[in-house]
């Protein structure tokens, strides 16, 4: 399962049939157990348009054995090599009647344990005692994200739209992209499939129009150690079986 050239040239790849129906049902069960029993958790965000769990792999660690099945481990190894670890994870549940949409953007920030001034680390923010910062682009260029699709995702329930190869242009303002000449792809993914993407790939999502739920587990990876005493606040090394 080698998609390296596609990821490098387009900035993303879609791979279906990574998880069995049974594995997906187990993930759903574990998530529902936590959300039903811990609704006041500070890392949970709930509105009529979106339910999200931040630091998902720490809030629901029981899911990791199912997420990192043999298929996913082989994909990571064959496309990125060894040494990568989790740096951030979020669970998104976009309800059937959601009007939530996200405009085109790049994923420019990382989560760190505290604010320490370091060269080329800028645009600091803090939410719920969680520090985020924009690192040098070399760190972002080396990272990757895997989105695990618990539901079939189409253009009608908020599948990501991406600008192909936009990750190769560095950090950009969206108005500096010429939409007349750029190629846009709607990334439809089957239930149990994944999407791999680079953080600098411009991506967006539309409102839901078909009354179908969209649940996604979003996991970011890096193999870089941070300078000047900075540490990944959600850093988790993957256990080798």
PDB file of C-alpha atoms in Angstrom:
ATOM      1  CA  UNK A   1       0.000   0.000   0.000  1.00  0.00           C
ATOM      2  CA  UNK A   2       2.372   2.694  -1.198  1.00  0.00           C
ATOM      3  CA  UNK A   3       0.831   6.088  -1.867  1.00  0.00           C
ATOM      4  CA  UNK A   4       3.996   8.134  -1.321  1.00  0.00           C
ATOM      5  CA  UNK A   5       4.135   9.686  -4.802  1.00  0.00           C
ATOM      6  CA  UNK A   6       0.434  10.616  -4.653  1.00  0.00           C
ATOM      7  CA  UNK A   7       0.793  12.171  -1.186  1.00  0.00           C
ATOM      8  CA  UNK A   8       3.889  14.100  -2.270  1.00  0.00           C
ATOM      9  CA  UNK A   9       2.427  15.353  -5.565  1.00  0.00           C
ATOM     10  CA  UNK A  10      -1.219  15.956  -4.624  1.00  0.00           C
ATOM     11  CA  UNK A  11      -0.916  16.478  -0.874  1.00  0.00           C
ATOM     12  CA  UNK A  12      -3.417  13.743  -0.013  1.00  0.00           C
ATOM     13  CA  UNK A  13      -4.557  10.180  -0.677  1.00  0.00           C
ATOM     14  CA  UNK A  14      -7.823   8.327  -0.069  1.00  0.00           C
ATOM     15  CA  UNK A  15      -7.612   4.650   0.896  1.00  0.00           C
ATOM     16  CA  UNK A  16     -10.771   2.636   1.497  1.00  0.00           C
ATOM     17  CA  UNK A  17     -11.292  -0.717   3.262  1.00  0.00           C
ATOM     18  CA  UNK A  18      -8.859  -0.075   6.112  1.00  0.00           C
ATOM     19  CA  UNK A  19     -11.318  -1.039   8.855  1.00  0.00           C
ATOM     20  CA  UNK A  20     -13.822  -3.869   9.013  1.00  0.00           C
ATOM     21  CA  UNK A  21     -17.450  -3.286   9.962  1.00  0.00           C
ATOM     22  CA  UNK A  22     -16.698  -4.910  13.311  1.00  0.00           C
ATOM     23  CA  UNK A  23     -13.760  -2.563  14.017  1.00  0.00           C
ATOM     24  CA  UNK A  24     -15.865   0.490  13.179  1.00  0.00           C
ATOM     25  CA  UNK A  25     -18.700  -0.709  15.426  1.00  0.00           C
ATOM     26  CA  UNK A  26     -16.213  -1.224  18.264  1.00  0.00           C
ATOM     27  CA  UNK A  27     -14.879   2.331  17.830  1.00  0.00           C
ATOM     28  CA  UNK A  28     -18.417   3.725  17.866  1.00  0.00           C
ATOM     29  CA  UNK A  29     -19.239   1.765  21.031  1.00  0.00           C
ATOM     30  CA  UNK A  30     -16.149   3.017  22.868  1.00  0.00           C
ATOM     31  CA  UNK A  31     -16.842   6.626  21.864  1.00  0.00           C
ATOM     32  CA  UNK A  32     -20.482   6.427  22.903  1.00  0.00           C
ATOM     33  CA  UNK A  33     -19.534   4.983  26.286  1.00  0.00           C
ATOM     34  CA  UNK A  34     -17.378   8.034  27.016  1.00  0.00           C
ATOM     35  CA  UNK A  35     -19.750  10.663  25.639  1.00  0.00           C
ATOM     36  CA  UNK A  36     -22.738   9.293  27.525  1.00  0.00           C
ATOM     37  CA  UNK A  37     -20.933   9.066  30.851  1.00  0.00           C
ATOM     38  CA  UNK A  38     -18.756  12.192  30.816  1.00  0.00           C
ATOM     39  CA  UNK A  39     -20.756  14.926  29.124  1.00  0.00           C
ATOM     40  CA  UNK A  40     -19.249  17.767  31.203  1.00  0.00           C
ATOM     41  CA  UNK A  41     -15.654  17.091  30.162  1.00  0.00           C
ATOM     42  CA  UNK A  42     -13.745  20.279  29.281  1.00  0.00           C
ATOM     43  CA  UNK A  43     -12.263  18.742  26.132  1.00  0.00           C
ATOM     44  CA  UNK A  44     -15.750  18.106  24.730  1.00  0.00           C
ATOM     45  CA  UNK A  45     -17.337  20.710  22.504  1.00  0.00           C
ATOM     46  CA  UNK A  46     -21.042  20.394  21.824  1.00  0.00           C
ATOM     47  CA  UNK A  47     -23.406  22.475  19.717  1.00  0.00           C
ATOM     48  CA  UNK A  48     -26.300  21.723  17.416  1.00  0.00           C
ATOM     49  CA  UNK A  49     -23.870  21.774  14.480  1.00  0.00           C
ATOM     50  CA  UNK A  50     -20.917  19.848  15.880  1.00  0.00           C
ATOM     51  CA  UNK A  51     -19.779  17.561  18.660  1.00  0.00           C
ATOM     52  CA  UNK A  52     -16.025  17.271  19.116  1.00  0.00           C
ATOM     53  CA  UNK A  53     -13.621  15.563  21.513  1.00  0.00           C
ATOM     54  CA  UNK A  54     -10.198  17.168  21.680  1.00  0.00           C
ATOM     55  CA  UNK A  55      -7.192  15.111  22.822  1.00  0.00           C
ATOM     56  CA  UNK A  56      -9.228  12.160  21.642  1.00  0.00           C
ATOM     57  CA  UNK A  57      -6.495   9.533  22.019  1.00  0.00           C
ATOM     58  CA  UNK A  58      -6.072  10.547  25.663  1.00  0.00           C
ATOM     59  CA  UNK A  59      -9.791  10.806  26.414  1.00  0.00           C
ATOM     60  CA  UNK A  60     -10.618   7.441  24.791  1.00  0.00           C
ATOM     61  CA  UNK A  61      -7.305   5.514  24.826  1.00  0.00           C
ATOM     62  CA  UNK A  62      -9.139   2.190  24.473  1.00  0.00           C
ATOM     63  CA  UNK A  63      -9.692   3.074  20.800  1.00  0.00           C
ATOM     64  CA  UNK A  64      -5.998   3.006  19.915  1.00  0.00           C
ATOM     65  CA  UNK A  65      -5.771  -0.783  19.615  1.00  0.00           C
ATOM     66  CA  UNK A  66      -8.570  -0.693  17.042  1.00  0.00           C
ATOM     67  CA  UNK A  67      -7.358   2.428  15.224  1.00  0.00           C
ATOM     68  CA  UNK A  68      -3.847   1.082  14.788  1.00  0.00           C
ATOM     69  CA  UNK A  69      -4.781  -2.196  13.186  1.00  0.00           C
ATOM     70  CA  UNK A  70      -2.367  -4.033  10.877  1.00  0.00           C
ATOM     71  CA  UNK A  71      -3.654  -2.154   7.828  1.00  0.00           C
ATOM     72  CA  UNK A  72      -2.998   1.301   9.280  1.00  0.00           C
ATOM     73  CA  UNK A  73       0.378   0.379  10.750  1.00  0.00           C
ATOM     74  CA  UNK A  74       1.488  -0.983   7.381  1.00  0.00           C
ATOM     75  CA  UNK A  75       0.323   2.174   5.584  1.00  0.00           C
ATOM     76  CA  UNK A  76       2.238   4.444   7.977  1.00  0.00           C
ATOM     77  CA  UNK A  77       5.390   2.338   7.733  1.00  0.00           C
ATOM     78  CA  UNK A  78       5.353   1.982   3.933  1.00  0.00           C
ATOM     79  CA  UNK A  79       4.537   5.625   3.206  1.00  0.00           C
ATOM     80  CA  UNK A  80       6.342   7.517   5.969  1.00  0.00           C
ATOM     81  CA  UNK A  81       8.773   5.124   7.619  1.00  0.00           C
ATOM     82  CA  UNK A  82       9.296   4.699  11.349  1.00  0.00           C
ATOM     83  CA  UNK A  83       9.652   7.102  14.240  1.00  0.00           C
ATOM     84  CA  UNK A  84       6.370   8.984  13.891  1.00  0.00           C
ATOM     85  CA  UNK A  85       4.187   9.619  16.946  1.00  0.00           C
ATOM     86  CA  UNK A  86       0.776  11.171  17.605  1.00  0.00           C
ATOM     87  CA  UNK A  87       0.867  14.923  18.233  1.00  0.00           C
ATOM     88  CA  UNK A  88      -2.850  15.758  18.212  1.00  0.00           C
ATOM     89  CA  UNK A  89      -6.191  14.009  17.785  1.00  0.00           C
ATOM     90  CA  UNK A  90      -9.789  15.202  17.503  1.00  0.00           C
ATOM     91  CA  UNK A  91     -13.054  13.335  17.062  1.00  0.00           C
ATOM     92  CA  UNK A  92     -15.634  15.181  14.960  1.00  0.00           C
ATOM     93  CA  UNK A  93     -19.310  14.288  14.875  1.00  0.00           C
ATOM     94  CA  UNK A  94     -21.191  16.413  12.358  1.00  0.00           C
ATOM     95  CA  UNK A  95     -24.923  15.771  12.961  1.00  0.00           C
ATOM     96  CA  UNK A  96     -27.469  15.033  10.260  1.00  0.00           C
ATOM     97  CA  UNK A  97     -28.820  18.593  10.058  1.00  0.00           C
ATOM     98  CA  UNK A  98     -25.554  20.431  10.629  1.00  0.00           C
ATOM     99  CA  UNK A  99     -25.043  23.849   9.076  1.00  0.00           C
ATOM    100  CA  UNK A 100     -21.404  23.811  10.169  1.00  0.00           C
ATOM    101  CA  UNK A 101     -18.897  24.546   7.440  1.00  0.00           C
ATOM    102  CA  UNK A 102     -15.195  25.372   7.350  1.00  0.00           C
ATOM    103  CA  UNK A 103     -13.621  27.810   4.878  1.00  0.00           C
ATOM    104  CA  UNK A 104     -10.416  27.013   3.015  1.00  0.00           C
ATOM    105  CA  UNK A 105      -7.376  26.997   5.289  1.00  0.00           C
ATOM    106  CA  UNK A 106      -4.065  25.301   6.052  1.00  0.00           C
ATOM    107  CA  UNK A 107      -3.390  23.569   9.403  1.00  0.00           C
ATOM    108  CA  UNK A 108      -0.656  25.865  10.662  1.00  0.00           C
ATOM    109  CA  UNK A 109      -0.540  25.322  14.430  1.00  0.00           C
ATOM    110  CA  UNK A 110       0.681  22.595  16.747  1.00  0.00           C
ATOM    111  CA  UNK A 111      -0.232  21.930  20.401  1.00  0.00           C
ATOM    112  CA  UNK A 112       2.576  22.416  22.918  1.00  0.00           C
ATOM    113  CA  UNK A 113       2.870  22.087  26.691  1.00  0.00           C
ATOM    114  CA  UNK A 114       3.710  25.716  27.530  1.00  0.00           C
ATOM    115  CA  UNK A 115       4.661  29.049  26.008  1.00  0.00           C
ATOM    116  CA  UNK A 116       8.397  29.404  25.515  1.00  0.00           C
ATOM    117  CA  UNK A 117       9.847  31.953  23.122  1.00  0.00           C
ATOM    118  CA  UNK A 118      11.694  30.104  20.369  1.00  0.00           C
ATOM    119  CA  UNK A 119      13.032  31.223  16.997  1.00  0.00           C
ATOM    120  CA  UNK A 120      10.417  31.066  14.216  1.00  0.00           C
ATOM    121  CA  UNK A 121       7.641  29.878  16.548  1.00  0.00           C
ATOM    122  CA  UNK A 122       4.909  32.521  16.303  1.00  0.00           C
ATOM    123  CA  UNK A 123       1.201  33.375  16.508  1.00  0.00           C
ATOM    124  CA  UNK A 124       0.699  31.939  19.995  1.00  0.00           C
ATOM    125  CA  UNK A 125      -2.823  31.203  21.232  1.00  0.00           C
ATOM    126  CA  UNK A 126      -4.280  29.506  24.307  1.00  0.00           C
ATOM    127  CA  UNK A 127      -7.669  27.811  24.708  1.00  0.00           C
ATOM    128  CA  UNK A 128      -8.722  25.882  27.809  1.00  0.00           C
ATOM    129  CA  UNK A 129      -5.112  25.925  29.065  1.00  0.00           C
ATOM    130  CA  UNK A 130      -3.942  24.434  25.759  1.00  0.00           C
ATOM    131  CA  UNK A 131      -1.142  26.357  24.037  1.00  0.00           C
ATOM    132  CA  UNK A 132      -0.925  26.392  20.258  1.00  0.00           C
ATOM    133  CA  UNK A 133       1.766  27.927  18.074  1.00  0.00           C
ATOM    134  CA  UNK A 134       2.756  28.126  14.429  1.00  0.00           C
ATOM    135  CA  UNK A 135       6.111  26.328  14.064  1.00  0.00           C
ATOM    136  CA  UNK A 136       8.633  26.769  11.239  1.00  0.00           C
ATOM    137  CA  UNK A 137       7.229  25.462   7.961  1.00  0.00           C
ATOM    138  CA  UNK A 138       9.866  22.701   7.846  1.00  0.00           C
ATOM    139  CA  UNK A 139       8.110  21.009  10.773  1.00  0.00           C
ATOM    140  CA  UNK A 140       4.700  21.297   9.126  1.00  0.00           C
ATOM    141  CA  UNK A 141       6.042  20.017   5.804  1.00  0.00           C
ATOM    142  CA  UNK A 142       7.298  16.840   7.465  1.00  0.00           C
ATOM    143  CA  UNK A 143       4.098  16.109   9.418  1.00  0.00           C
ATOM    144  CA  UNK A 144       1.003  14.309   8.166  1.00  0.00           C
ATOM    145  CA  UNK A 145      -2.616  13.746   9.197  1.00  0.00           C
ATOM    146  CA  UNK A 146      -4.813  10.661   8.962  1.00  0.00           C
ATOM    147  CA  UNK A 147      -8.595  11.057   9.000  1.00  0.00           C
ATOM    148  CA  UNK A 148     -10.512   7.871   9.847  1.00  0.00           C
ATOM    149  CA  UNK A 149     -14.056   7.828   8.474  1.00  0.00           C
ATOM    150  CA  UNK A 150     -16.635   6.189  10.697  1.00  0.00           C
ATOM    151  CA  UNK A 151     -19.424   7.099   8.255  1.00  0.00           C
ATOM    152  CA  UNK A 152     -19.535   7.212   4.480  1.00  0.00           C
ATOM    153  CA  UNK A 153     -18.560  10.761   3.586  1.00  0.00           C
ATOM    154  CA  UNK A 154     -19.745  12.432   0.384  1.00  0.00           C
ATOM    155  CA  UNK A 155     -20.088  15.926  -1.051  1.00  0.00           C
ATOM    156  CA  UNK A 156     -23.570  16.025   0.519  1.00  0.00           C
ATOM    157  CA  UNK A 157     -22.522  15.534   4.162  1.00  0.00           C
ATOM    158  CA  UNK A 158     -19.439  17.667   4.385  1.00  0.00           C
ATOM    159  CA  UNK A 159     -16.613  15.744   2.717  1.00  0.00           C
ATOM    160  CA  UNK A 160     -13.391  17.742   2.649  1.00  0.00           C
ATOM    161  CA  UNK A 161     -12.649  19.821  -0.421  1.00  0.00           C
ATOM    162  CA  UNK A 162      -8.950  20.294  -1.168  1.00  0.00           C
ATOM    163  CA  UNK A 163      -6.800  22.268  -3.579  1.00  0.00           C
ATOM    164  CA  UNK A 164      -4.539  19.673  -5.155  1.00  0.00           C
ATOM    165  CA  UNK A 165      -0.804  20.253  -4.660  1.00  0.00           C
ATOM    166  CA  UNK A 166      -1.384  23.428  -2.620  1.00  0.00           C
ATOM    167  CA  UNK A 167       0.811  21.963   0.145  1.00  0.00           C
ATOM    168  CA  UNK A 168       3.855  22.459  -2.095  1.00  0.00           C
ATOM    169  CA  UNK A 169       3.492  26.257  -2.131  1.00  0.00           C
ATOM    170  CA  UNK A 170       4.508  26.851   1.486  1.00  0.00           C
ATOM    171  CA  UNK A 171       2.465  28.963   3.917  1.00  0.00           C
ATOM    172  CA  UNK A 172       0.084  31.117   1.897  1.00  0.00           C
ATOM    173  CA  UNK A 173      -2.849  33.445   2.275  1.00  0.00           C
ATOM    174  CA  UNK A 174      -5.860  31.952   0.507  1.00  0.00           C
ATOM    175  CA  UNK A 175      -6.253  35.041  -1.693  1.00  0.00           C
ATOM    176  CA  UNK A 176      -2.860  34.279  -3.218  1.00  0.00           C
ATOM    177  CA  UNK A 177      -4.252  31.085  -4.772  1.00  0.00           C
ATOM    178  CA  UNK A 178      -5.692  31.483  -8.255  1.00  0.00           C
ATOM    179  CA  UNK A 179      -8.885  29.430  -8.193  1.00  0.00           C
ATOM    180  CA  UNK A 180      -9.195  29.846 -11.967  1.00  0.00           C
ATOM    181  CA  UNK A 181      -6.189  27.589 -12.486  1.00  0.00           C
ATOM    182  CA  UNK A 182      -6.116  25.420  -9.354  1.00  0.00           C
ATOM    183  CA  UNK A 183      -7.632  21.934  -9.276  1.00  0.00           C
ATOM    184  CA  UNK A 184     -10.210  21.290  -6.540  1.00  0.00           C
ATOM    185  CA  UNK A 185     -11.114  17.763  -5.411  1.00  0.00           C
ATOM    186  CA  UNK A 186     -14.000  16.665  -3.199  1.00  0.00           C
ATOM    187  CA  UNK A 187     -12.625  13.849  -1.050  1.00  0.00           C
ATOM    188  CA  UNK A 188     -15.395  11.287  -0.728  1.00  0.00           C
ATOM    189  CA  UNK A 189     -14.424   8.389   1.544  1.00  0.00           C
ATOM    190  CA  UNK A 190     -16.235   5.130   2.286  1.00  0.00           C
ATOM    191  CA  UNK A 191     -17.110   4.073   5.822  1.00  0.00           C
ATOM    192  CA  UNK A 192     -14.003   2.368   7.207  1.00  0.00           C
ATOM    193  CA  UNK A 193     -11.695   4.245   4.836  1.00  0.00           C
ATOM    194  CA  UNK A 194      -9.068   6.892   5.554  1.00  0.00           C
ATOM    195  CA  UNK A 195      -7.767  10.094   4.059  1.00  0.00           C
ATOM    196  CA  UNK A 196      -4.103  10.995   4.462  1.00  0.00           C
ATOM    197  CA  UNK A 197      -3.225  14.659   4.038  1.00  0.00           C
ATOM    198  CA  UNK A 198      -0.376  17.101   4.530  1.00  0.00           C
ATOM    199  CA  UNK A 199      -0.986  20.006   6.952  1.00  0.00           C
ATOM    200  CA  UNK A 200      -0.203  22.701   4.354  1.00  0.00           C
ATOM    201  CA  UNK A 201      -2.822  21.361   1.922  1.00  0.00           C
ATOM    202  CA  UNK A 202      -5.635  23.902   1.625  1.00  0.00           C
ATOM    203  CA  UNK A 203      -8.868  22.203   2.706  1.00  0.00           C
ATOM    204  CA  UNK A 204     -12.466  23.139   3.511  1.00  0.00           C
ATOM    205  CA  UNK A 205     -15.864  21.508   4.061  1.00  0.00           C
ATOM    206  CA  UNK A 206     -19.438  22.459   3.194  1.00  0.00           C
ATOM    207  CA  UNK A 207     -22.663  22.250   5.144  1.00  0.00           C
ATOM    208  CA  UNK A 208     -24.547  18.949   5.264  1.00  0.00           C
ATOM    209  CA  UNK A 209     -27.398  18.764   2.757  1.00  0.00           C
ATOM    210  CA  UNK A 210     -28.474  15.100   2.783  1.00  0.00           C
ATOM    211  CA  UNK A 211     -29.335  14.627   6.496  1.00  0.00           C
ATOM    212  CA  UNK A 212     -26.565  12.054   6.948  1.00  0.00           C
ATOM    213  CA  UNK A 213     -24.207  12.068   9.915  1.00  0.00           C
ATOM    214  CA  UNK A 214     -20.449  12.440   9.424  1.00  0.00           C
ATOM    215  CA  UNK A 215     -18.057  11.152  12.101  1.00  0.00           C
ATOM    216  CA  UNK A 216     -14.288  11.387  11.667  1.00  0.00           C
ATOM    217  CA  UNK A 217     -11.269  10.694  13.870  1.00  0.00           C
ATOM    218  CA  UNK A 218      -8.528  13.186  12.937  1.00  0.00           C
ATOM    219  CA  UNK A 219      -4.978  12.252  14.041  1.00  0.00           C
ATOM    220  CA  UNK A 220      -1.817  14.297  13.409  1.00  0.00           C
ATOM    221  CA  UNK A 221       1.688  12.794  13.352  1.00  0.00           C
ATOM    222  CA  UNK A 222       5.273  14.021  13.558  1.00  0.00           C
ATOM    223  CA  UNK A 223       8.718  12.587  14.183  1.00  0.00           C
ATOM    224  CA  UNK A 224      10.332  15.897  15.115  1.00  0.00           C
ATOM    225  CA  UNK A 225      11.551  16.905  18.522  1.00  0.00           C
ATOM    226  CA  UNK A 226      10.852  20.547  19.350  1.00  0.00           C
ATOM    227  CA  UNK A 227      13.583  23.030  20.369  1.00  0.00           C
ATOM    228  CA  UNK A 228      14.155  25.270  23.390  1.00  0.00           C
ATOM    229  CA  UNK A 229      12.324  23.095  25.917  1.00  0.00           C
ATOM    230  CA  UNK A 230       9.079  23.014  23.953  1.00  0.00           C
ATOM    231  CA  UNK A 231       7.216  19.702  24.014  1.00  0.00           C
ATOM    232  CA  UNK A 232       4.219  18.333  22.136  1.00  0.00           C
ATOM    233  CA  UNK A 233       1.370  18.580  24.642  1.00  0.00           C
ATOM    234  CA  UNK A 234      -0.419  15.530  23.230  1.00  0.00           C
ATOM    235  CA  UNK A 235       2.681  13.602  22.151  1.00  0.00           C
ATOM    236  CA  UNK A 236       2.087   9.857  22.320  1.00  0.00           C
ATOM    237  CA  UNK A 237       4.532   7.248  21.066  1.00  0.00           C
ATOM    238  CA  UNK A 238       2.841   4.346  19.318  1.00  0.00           C
ATOM    239  CA  UNK A 239       3.306   1.000  21.019  1.00  0.00           C
ATOM    240  CA  UNK A 240       4.863  -1.713  18.871  1.00  0.00           C
ATOM    241  CA  UNK A 241       3.123  -5.074  19.122  1.00  0.00           C
TER     242      UNK A 241
END
